[in-house]
PDB file of C-alpha atoms in Angstrom:
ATOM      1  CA  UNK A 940      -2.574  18.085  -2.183  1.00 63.00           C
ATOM      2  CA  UNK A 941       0.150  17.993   0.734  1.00 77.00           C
ATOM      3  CA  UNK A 942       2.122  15.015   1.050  1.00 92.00           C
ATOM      4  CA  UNK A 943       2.454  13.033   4.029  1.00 95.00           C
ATOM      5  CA  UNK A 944       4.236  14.845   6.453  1.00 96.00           C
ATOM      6  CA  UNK A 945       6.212  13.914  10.103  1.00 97.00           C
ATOM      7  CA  UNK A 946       7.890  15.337  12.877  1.00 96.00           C
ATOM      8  CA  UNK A 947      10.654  15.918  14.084  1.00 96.00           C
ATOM      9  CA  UNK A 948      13.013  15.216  11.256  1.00 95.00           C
ATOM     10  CA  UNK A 949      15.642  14.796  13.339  1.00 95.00           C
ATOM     11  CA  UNK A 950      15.663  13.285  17.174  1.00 96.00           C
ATOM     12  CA  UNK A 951      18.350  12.869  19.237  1.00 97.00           C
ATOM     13  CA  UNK A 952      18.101  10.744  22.758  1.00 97.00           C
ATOM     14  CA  UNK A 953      19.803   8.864  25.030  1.00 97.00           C
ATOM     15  CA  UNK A 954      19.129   5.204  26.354  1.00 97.00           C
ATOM     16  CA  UNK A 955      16.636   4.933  28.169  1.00 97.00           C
ATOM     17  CA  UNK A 956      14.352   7.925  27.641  1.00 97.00           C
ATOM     18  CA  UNK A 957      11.320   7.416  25.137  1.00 97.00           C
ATOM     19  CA  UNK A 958      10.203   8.958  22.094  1.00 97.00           C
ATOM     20  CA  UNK A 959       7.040  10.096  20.228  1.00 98.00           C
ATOM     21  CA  UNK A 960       6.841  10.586  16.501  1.00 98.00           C
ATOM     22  CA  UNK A 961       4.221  11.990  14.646  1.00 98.00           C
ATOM     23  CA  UNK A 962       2.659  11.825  11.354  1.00 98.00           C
ATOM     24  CA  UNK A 963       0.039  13.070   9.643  1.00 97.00           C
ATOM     25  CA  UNK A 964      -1.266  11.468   6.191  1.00 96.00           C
ATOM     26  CA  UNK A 965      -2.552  12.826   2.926  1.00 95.00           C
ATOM     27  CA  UNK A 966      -5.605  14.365   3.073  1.00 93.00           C
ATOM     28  CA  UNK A 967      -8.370  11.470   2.913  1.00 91.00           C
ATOM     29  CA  UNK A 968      -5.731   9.017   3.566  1.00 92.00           C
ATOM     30  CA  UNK A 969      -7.128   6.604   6.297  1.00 91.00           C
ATOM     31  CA  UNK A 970      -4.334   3.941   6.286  1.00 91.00           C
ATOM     32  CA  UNK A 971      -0.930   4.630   7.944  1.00 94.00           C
ATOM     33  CA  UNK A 972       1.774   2.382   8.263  1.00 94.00           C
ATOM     34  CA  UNK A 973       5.267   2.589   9.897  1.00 96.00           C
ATOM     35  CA  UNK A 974       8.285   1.370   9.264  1.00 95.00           C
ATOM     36  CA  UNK A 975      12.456   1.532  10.255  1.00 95.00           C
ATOM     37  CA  UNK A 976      14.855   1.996   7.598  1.00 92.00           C
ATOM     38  CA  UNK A 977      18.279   0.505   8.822  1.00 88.00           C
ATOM     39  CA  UNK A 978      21.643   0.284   6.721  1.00 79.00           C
ATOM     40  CA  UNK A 979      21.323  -3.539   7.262  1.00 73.00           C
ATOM     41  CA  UNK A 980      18.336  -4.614   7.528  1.00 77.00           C
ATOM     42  CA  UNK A 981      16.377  -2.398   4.293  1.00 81.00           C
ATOM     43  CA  UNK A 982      13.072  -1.176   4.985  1.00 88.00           C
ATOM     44  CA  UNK A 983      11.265  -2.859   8.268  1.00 91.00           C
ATOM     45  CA  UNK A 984       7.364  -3.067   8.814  1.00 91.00           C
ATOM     46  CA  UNK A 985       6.904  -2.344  12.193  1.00 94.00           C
ATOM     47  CA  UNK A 986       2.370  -1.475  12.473  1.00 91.00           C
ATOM     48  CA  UNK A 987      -0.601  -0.045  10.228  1.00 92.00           C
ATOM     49  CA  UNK A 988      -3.278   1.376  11.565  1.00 93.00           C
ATOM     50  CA  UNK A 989      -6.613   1.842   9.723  1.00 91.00           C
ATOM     51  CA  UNK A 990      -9.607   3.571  11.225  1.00 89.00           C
ATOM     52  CA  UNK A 991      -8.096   4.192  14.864  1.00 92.00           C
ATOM     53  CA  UNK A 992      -7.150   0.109  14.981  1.00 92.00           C
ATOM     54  CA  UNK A 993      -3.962  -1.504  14.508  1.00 90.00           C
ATOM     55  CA  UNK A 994      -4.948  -4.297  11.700  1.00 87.00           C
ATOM     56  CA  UNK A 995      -1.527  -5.338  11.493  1.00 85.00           C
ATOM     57  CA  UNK A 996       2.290  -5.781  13.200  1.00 88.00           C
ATOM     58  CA  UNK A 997       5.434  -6.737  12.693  1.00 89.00           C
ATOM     59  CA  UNK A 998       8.452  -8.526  14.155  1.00 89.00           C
ATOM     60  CA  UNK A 999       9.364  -5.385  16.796  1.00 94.00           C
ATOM     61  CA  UNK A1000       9.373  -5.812  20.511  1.00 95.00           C
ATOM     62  CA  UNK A1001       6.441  -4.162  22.136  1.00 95.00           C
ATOM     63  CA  UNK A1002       8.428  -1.268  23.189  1.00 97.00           C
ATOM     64  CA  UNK A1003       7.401   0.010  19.999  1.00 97.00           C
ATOM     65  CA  UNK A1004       4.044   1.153  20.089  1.00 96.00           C
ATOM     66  CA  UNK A1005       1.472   3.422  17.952  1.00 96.00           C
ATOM     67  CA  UNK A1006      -1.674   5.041  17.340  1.00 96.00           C
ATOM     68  CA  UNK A1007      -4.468   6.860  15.438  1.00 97.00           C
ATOM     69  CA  UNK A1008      -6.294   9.606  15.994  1.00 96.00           C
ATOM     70  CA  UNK A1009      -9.723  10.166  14.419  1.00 95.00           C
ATOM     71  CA  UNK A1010      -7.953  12.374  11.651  1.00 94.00           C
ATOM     72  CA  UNK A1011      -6.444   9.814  10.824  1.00 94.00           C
ATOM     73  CA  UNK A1012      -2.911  10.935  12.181  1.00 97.00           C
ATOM     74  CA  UNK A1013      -0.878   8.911  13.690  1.00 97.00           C
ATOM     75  CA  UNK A1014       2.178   8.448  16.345  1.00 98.00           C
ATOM     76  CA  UNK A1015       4.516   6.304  17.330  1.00 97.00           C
ATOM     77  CA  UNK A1016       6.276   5.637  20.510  1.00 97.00           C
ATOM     78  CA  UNK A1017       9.099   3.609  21.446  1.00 97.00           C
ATOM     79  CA  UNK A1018       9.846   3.207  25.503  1.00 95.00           C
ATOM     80  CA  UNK A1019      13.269   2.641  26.833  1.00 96.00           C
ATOM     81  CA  UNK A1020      15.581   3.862  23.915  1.00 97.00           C
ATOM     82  CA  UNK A1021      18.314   1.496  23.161  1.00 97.00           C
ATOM     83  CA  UNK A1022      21.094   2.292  20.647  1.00 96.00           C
ATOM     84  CA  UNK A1023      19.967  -0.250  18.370  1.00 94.00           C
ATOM     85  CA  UNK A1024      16.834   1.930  18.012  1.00 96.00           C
ATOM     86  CA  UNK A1025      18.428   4.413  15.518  1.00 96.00           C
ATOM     87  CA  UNK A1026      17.170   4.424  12.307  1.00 95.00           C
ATOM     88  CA  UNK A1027      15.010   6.191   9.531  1.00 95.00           C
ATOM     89  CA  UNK A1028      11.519   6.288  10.834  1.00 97.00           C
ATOM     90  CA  UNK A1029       9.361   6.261   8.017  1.00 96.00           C
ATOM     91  CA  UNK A1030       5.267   6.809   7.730  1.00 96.00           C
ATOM     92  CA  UNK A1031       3.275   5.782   4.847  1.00 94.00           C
ATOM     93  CA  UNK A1032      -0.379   6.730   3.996  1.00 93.00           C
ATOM     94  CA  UNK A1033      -2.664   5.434   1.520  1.00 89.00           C
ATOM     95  CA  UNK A1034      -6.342   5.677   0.758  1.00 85.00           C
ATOM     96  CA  UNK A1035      -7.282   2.342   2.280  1.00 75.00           C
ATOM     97  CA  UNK A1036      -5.624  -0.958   3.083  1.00 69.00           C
ATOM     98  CA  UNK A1037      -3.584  -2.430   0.222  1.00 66.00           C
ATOM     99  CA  UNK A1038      -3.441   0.995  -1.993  1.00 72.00           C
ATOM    100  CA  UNK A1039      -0.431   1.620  -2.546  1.00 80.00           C
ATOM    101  CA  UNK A1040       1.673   3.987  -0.158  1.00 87.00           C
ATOM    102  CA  UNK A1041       2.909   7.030  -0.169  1.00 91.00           C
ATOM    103  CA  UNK A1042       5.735   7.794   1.991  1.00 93.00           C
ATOM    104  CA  UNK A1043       6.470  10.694   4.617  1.00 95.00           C
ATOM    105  CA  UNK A1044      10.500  12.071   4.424  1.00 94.00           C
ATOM    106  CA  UNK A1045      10.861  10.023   8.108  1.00 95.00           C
ATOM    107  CA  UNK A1046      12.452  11.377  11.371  1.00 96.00           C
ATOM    108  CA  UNK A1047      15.995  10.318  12.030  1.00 95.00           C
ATOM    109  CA  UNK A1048      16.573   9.083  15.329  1.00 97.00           C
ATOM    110  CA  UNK A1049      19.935   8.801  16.739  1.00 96.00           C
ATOM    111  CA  UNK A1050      20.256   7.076  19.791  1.00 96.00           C
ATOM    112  CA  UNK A1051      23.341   8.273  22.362  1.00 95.00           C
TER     113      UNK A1051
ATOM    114  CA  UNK B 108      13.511 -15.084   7.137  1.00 69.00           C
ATOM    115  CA  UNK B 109      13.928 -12.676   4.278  1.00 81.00           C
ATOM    116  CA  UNK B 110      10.753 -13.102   2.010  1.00 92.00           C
ATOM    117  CA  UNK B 111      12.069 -10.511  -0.883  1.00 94.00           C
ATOM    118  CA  UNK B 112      15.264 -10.274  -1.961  1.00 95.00           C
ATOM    119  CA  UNK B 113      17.389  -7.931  -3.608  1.00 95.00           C
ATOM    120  CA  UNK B 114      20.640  -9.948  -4.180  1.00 91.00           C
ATOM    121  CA  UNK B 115      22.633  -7.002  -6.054  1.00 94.00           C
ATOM    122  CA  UNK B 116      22.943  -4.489  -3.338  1.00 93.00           C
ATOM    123  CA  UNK B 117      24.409  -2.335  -6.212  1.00 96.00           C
ATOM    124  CA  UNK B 118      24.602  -1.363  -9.658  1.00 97.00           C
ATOM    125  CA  UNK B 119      26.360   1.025 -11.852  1.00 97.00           C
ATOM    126  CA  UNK B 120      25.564   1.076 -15.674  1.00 98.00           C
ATOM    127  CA  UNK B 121      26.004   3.802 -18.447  1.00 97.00           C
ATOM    128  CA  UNK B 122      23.834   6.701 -19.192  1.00 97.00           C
ATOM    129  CA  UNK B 123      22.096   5.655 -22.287  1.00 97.00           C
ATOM    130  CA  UNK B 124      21.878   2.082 -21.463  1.00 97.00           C
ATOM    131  CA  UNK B 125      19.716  -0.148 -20.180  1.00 98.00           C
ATOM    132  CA  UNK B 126      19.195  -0.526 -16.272  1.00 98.00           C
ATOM    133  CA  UNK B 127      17.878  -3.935 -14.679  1.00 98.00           C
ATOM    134  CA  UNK B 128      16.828  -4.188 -10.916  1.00 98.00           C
ATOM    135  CA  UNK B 129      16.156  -8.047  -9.964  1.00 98.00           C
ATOM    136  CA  UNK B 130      13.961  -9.508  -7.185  1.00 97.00           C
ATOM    137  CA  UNK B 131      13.300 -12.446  -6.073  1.00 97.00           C
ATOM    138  CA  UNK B 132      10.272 -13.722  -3.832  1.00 97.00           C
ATOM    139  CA  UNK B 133       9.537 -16.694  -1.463  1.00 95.00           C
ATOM    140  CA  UNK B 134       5.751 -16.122  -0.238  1.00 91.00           C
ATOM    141  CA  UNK B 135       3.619 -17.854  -2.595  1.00 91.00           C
ATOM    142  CA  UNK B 136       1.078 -15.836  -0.968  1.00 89.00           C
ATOM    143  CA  UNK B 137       2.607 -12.423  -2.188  1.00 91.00           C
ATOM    144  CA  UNK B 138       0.381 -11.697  -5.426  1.00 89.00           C
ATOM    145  CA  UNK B 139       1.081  -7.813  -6.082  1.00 90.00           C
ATOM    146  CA  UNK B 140       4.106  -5.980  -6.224  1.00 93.00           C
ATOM    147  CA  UNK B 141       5.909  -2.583  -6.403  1.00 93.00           C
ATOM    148  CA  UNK B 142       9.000  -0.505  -6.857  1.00 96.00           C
ATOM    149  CA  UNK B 143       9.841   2.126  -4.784  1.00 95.00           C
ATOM    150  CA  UNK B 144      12.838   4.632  -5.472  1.00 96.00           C
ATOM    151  CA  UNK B 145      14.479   6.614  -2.252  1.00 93.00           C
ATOM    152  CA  UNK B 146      16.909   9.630  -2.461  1.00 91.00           C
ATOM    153  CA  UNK B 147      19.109  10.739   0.567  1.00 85.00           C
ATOM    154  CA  UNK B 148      17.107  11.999   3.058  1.00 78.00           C
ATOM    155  CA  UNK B 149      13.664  11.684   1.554  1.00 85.00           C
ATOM    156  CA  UNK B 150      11.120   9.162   1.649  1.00 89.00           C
ATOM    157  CA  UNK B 151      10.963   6.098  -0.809  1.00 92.00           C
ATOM    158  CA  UNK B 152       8.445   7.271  -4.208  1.00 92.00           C
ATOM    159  CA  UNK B 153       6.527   4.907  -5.663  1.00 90.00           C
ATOM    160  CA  UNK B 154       7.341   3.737  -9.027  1.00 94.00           C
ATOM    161  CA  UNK B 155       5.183   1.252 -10.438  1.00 94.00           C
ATOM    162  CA  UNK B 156       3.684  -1.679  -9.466  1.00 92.00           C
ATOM    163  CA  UNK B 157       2.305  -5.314 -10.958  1.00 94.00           C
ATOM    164  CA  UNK B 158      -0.442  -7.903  -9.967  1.00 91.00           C
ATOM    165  CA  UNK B 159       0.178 -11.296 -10.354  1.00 92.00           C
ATOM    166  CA  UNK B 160      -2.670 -11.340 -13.421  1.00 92.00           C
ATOM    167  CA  UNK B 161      -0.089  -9.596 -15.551  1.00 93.00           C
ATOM    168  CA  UNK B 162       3.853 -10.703 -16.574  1.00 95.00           C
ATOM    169  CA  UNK B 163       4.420  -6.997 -17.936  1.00 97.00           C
ATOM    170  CA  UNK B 164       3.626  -3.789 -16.766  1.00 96.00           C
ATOM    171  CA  UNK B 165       5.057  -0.567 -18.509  1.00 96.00           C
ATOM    172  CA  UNK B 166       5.162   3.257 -17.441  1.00 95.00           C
ATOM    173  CA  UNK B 167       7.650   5.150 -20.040  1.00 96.00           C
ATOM    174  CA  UNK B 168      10.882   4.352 -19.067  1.00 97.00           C
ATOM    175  CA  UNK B 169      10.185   1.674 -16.416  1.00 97.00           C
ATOM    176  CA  UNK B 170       8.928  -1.753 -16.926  1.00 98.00           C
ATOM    177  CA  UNK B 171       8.461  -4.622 -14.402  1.00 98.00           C
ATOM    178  CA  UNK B 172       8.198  -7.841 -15.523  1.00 98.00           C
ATOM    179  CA  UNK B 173       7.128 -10.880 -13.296  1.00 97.00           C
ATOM    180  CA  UNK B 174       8.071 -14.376 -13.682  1.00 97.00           C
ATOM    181  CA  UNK B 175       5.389 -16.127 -11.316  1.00 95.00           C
ATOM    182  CA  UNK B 176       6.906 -19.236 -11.384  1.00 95.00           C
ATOM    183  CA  UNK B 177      10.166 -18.325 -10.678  1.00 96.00           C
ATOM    184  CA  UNK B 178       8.938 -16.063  -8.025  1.00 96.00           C
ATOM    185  CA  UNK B 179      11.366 -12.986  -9.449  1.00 97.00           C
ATOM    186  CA  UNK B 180      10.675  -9.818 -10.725  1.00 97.00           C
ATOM    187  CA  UNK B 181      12.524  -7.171 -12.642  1.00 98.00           C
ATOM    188  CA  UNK B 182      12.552  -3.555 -13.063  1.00 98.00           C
ATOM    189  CA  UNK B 183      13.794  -2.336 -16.529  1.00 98.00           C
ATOM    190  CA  UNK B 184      14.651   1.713 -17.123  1.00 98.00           C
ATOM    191  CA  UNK B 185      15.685   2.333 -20.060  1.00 97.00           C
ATOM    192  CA  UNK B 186      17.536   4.955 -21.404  1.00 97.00           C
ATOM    193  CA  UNK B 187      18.979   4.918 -17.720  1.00 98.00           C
ATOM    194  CA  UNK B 188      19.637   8.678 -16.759  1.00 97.00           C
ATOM    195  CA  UNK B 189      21.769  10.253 -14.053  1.00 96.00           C
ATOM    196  CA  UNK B 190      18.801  11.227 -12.464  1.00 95.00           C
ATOM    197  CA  UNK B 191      17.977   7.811 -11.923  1.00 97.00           C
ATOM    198  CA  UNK B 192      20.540   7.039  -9.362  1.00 97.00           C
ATOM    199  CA  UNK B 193      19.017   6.418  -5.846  1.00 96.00           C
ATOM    200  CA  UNK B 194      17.849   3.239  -4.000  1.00 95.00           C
ATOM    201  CA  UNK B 195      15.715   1.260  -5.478  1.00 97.00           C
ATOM    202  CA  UNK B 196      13.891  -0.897  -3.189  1.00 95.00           C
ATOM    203  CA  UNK B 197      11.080  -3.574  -4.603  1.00 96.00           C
ATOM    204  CA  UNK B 198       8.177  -4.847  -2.068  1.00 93.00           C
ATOM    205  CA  UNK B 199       5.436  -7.190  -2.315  1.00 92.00           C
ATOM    206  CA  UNK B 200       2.200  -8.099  -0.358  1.00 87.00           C
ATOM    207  CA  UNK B 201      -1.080 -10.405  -0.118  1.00 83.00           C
ATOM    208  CA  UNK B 202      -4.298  -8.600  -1.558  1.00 72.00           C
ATOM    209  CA  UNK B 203      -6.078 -11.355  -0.816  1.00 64.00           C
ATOM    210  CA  UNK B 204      -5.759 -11.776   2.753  1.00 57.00           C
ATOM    211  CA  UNK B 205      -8.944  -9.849   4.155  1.00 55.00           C
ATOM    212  CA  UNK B 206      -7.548  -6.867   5.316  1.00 52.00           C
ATOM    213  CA  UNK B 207      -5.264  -8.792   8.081  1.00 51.00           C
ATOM    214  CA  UNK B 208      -2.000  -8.641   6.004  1.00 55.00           C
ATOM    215  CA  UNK B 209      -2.200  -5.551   3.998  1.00 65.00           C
ATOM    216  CA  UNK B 210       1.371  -4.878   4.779  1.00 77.00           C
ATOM    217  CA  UNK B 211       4.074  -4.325   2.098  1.00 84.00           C
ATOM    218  CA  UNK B 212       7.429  -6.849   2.891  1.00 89.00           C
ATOM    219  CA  UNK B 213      10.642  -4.907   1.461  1.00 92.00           C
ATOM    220  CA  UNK B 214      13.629  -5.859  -0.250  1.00 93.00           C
ATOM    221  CA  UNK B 215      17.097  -5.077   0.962  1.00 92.00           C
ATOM    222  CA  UNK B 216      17.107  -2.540  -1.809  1.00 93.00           C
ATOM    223  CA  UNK B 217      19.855  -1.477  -4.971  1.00 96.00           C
ATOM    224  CA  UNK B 218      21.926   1.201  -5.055  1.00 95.00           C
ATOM    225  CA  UNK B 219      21.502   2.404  -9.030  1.00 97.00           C
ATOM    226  CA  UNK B 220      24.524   4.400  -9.958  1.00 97.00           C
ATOM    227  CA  UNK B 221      23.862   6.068 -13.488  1.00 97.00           C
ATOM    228  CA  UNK B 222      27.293   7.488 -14.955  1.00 96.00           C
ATOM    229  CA  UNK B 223      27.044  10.067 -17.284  1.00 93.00           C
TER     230      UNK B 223
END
């Protein structure tokens, strides 16, 4: 069974512009959460979405936004870049809410 | 607000020997919890995990251990093994919250250095 999977791995932008990352879960998977890996702040929830709704959120400003398709894939957008915004993007997938989660590689985004 | 903690943002110990991860909790409400262990450039794994019902919870090498009124948990490898060395980052959520808070609060994480 394929893992979860994201893209682009790597993402470099300037501030300002916007970005779209993708994801796409394990196979059945209808759960996806995101969240940014920073050197100083560890792992950061940011949404989940379950069944094309976000069912939960964290502490980001709403220039971070997401969605899910009816596959169950899912992106993630964030609007006017700042340089603050780099960081490890990560994706996690699991079976249904509270499974446990299974983590894409991420997409490294490096804000100029 | 950090509701998990990883106070030890490193570790080195022998090959051989025994490893010991701690982490501590605020959120009374947190009643399951897991390890996770990241490499460079990959996502984090997940290692094992523990509900609140149990103190002890064993996979071969790895055992957590959970101290509920405390509110700290510990991750014991042992024999630690070079291979072991990455970030190990623990996390913890509310089962119990309907489906509104099914999201996993992480820990700062340890860097495990494993010396051969």
């Amino acid at each position: 069974k394929a893992g979860v999977t994201q893209t682009p791995r790597y993402l470099i932008k300037t501030r300002g512009q916007q970005v779209t990352l993708s994801c796409s879960p394990i196979s059945g998977h209808r759960s996806v959460s995101w969240y940014q890996q920073t050197p100083g702040q560890g792992l950061q929830f940011l949404f989940e979405y379950f069944s094309e709704t976000q069912r939960n959120k964290g502490n980001f400003p709403g220039r971070f936004s997401g969605r899910q398709f009816s596959n169950s894939r899912s992106e993630m957008n964030v609007s006017t870049l700042e340089l603050g915004d780099s960081a490890l993007y990560l994706c996690a997938s699991s079976f249904l809410q509270g499974n446990e989660q299974f983590f894409g590689p991420g997409t490294r985004l490096t804000v100029l | 607000d950090q509701q998990v903690k990883q106070n030890s943002p490193s570790l080195s110990v022998q090959e051989g020997r025994i490893s010991i991860l701690n982490c501590d909790y605020t959120n009374s409400m947190f009643d399951y919890f897991l390890w996770y262990k990241k490499y460079p450039a990959e996502g984090p794994t997940f290692l094992i995990s523990i509900s609140s019902i149990k103190d002890k919870n064993e996979d071969g090498r790895f055992t957590v251990f959970l101290n509920k009124s405390a509110k700290h948990l510990s991750l014991h490898i042992v024999p630690s093994q070079p291979g072991d060395s990455a970030v190990y980052f623990c996390a913890a959520m509310s089962s119990n919250s309907g489906g509104s808070n099914y999201k996993l609060t992480f820990g700062k994480g340890t860097l495990l250095t494993v010396n051969p």
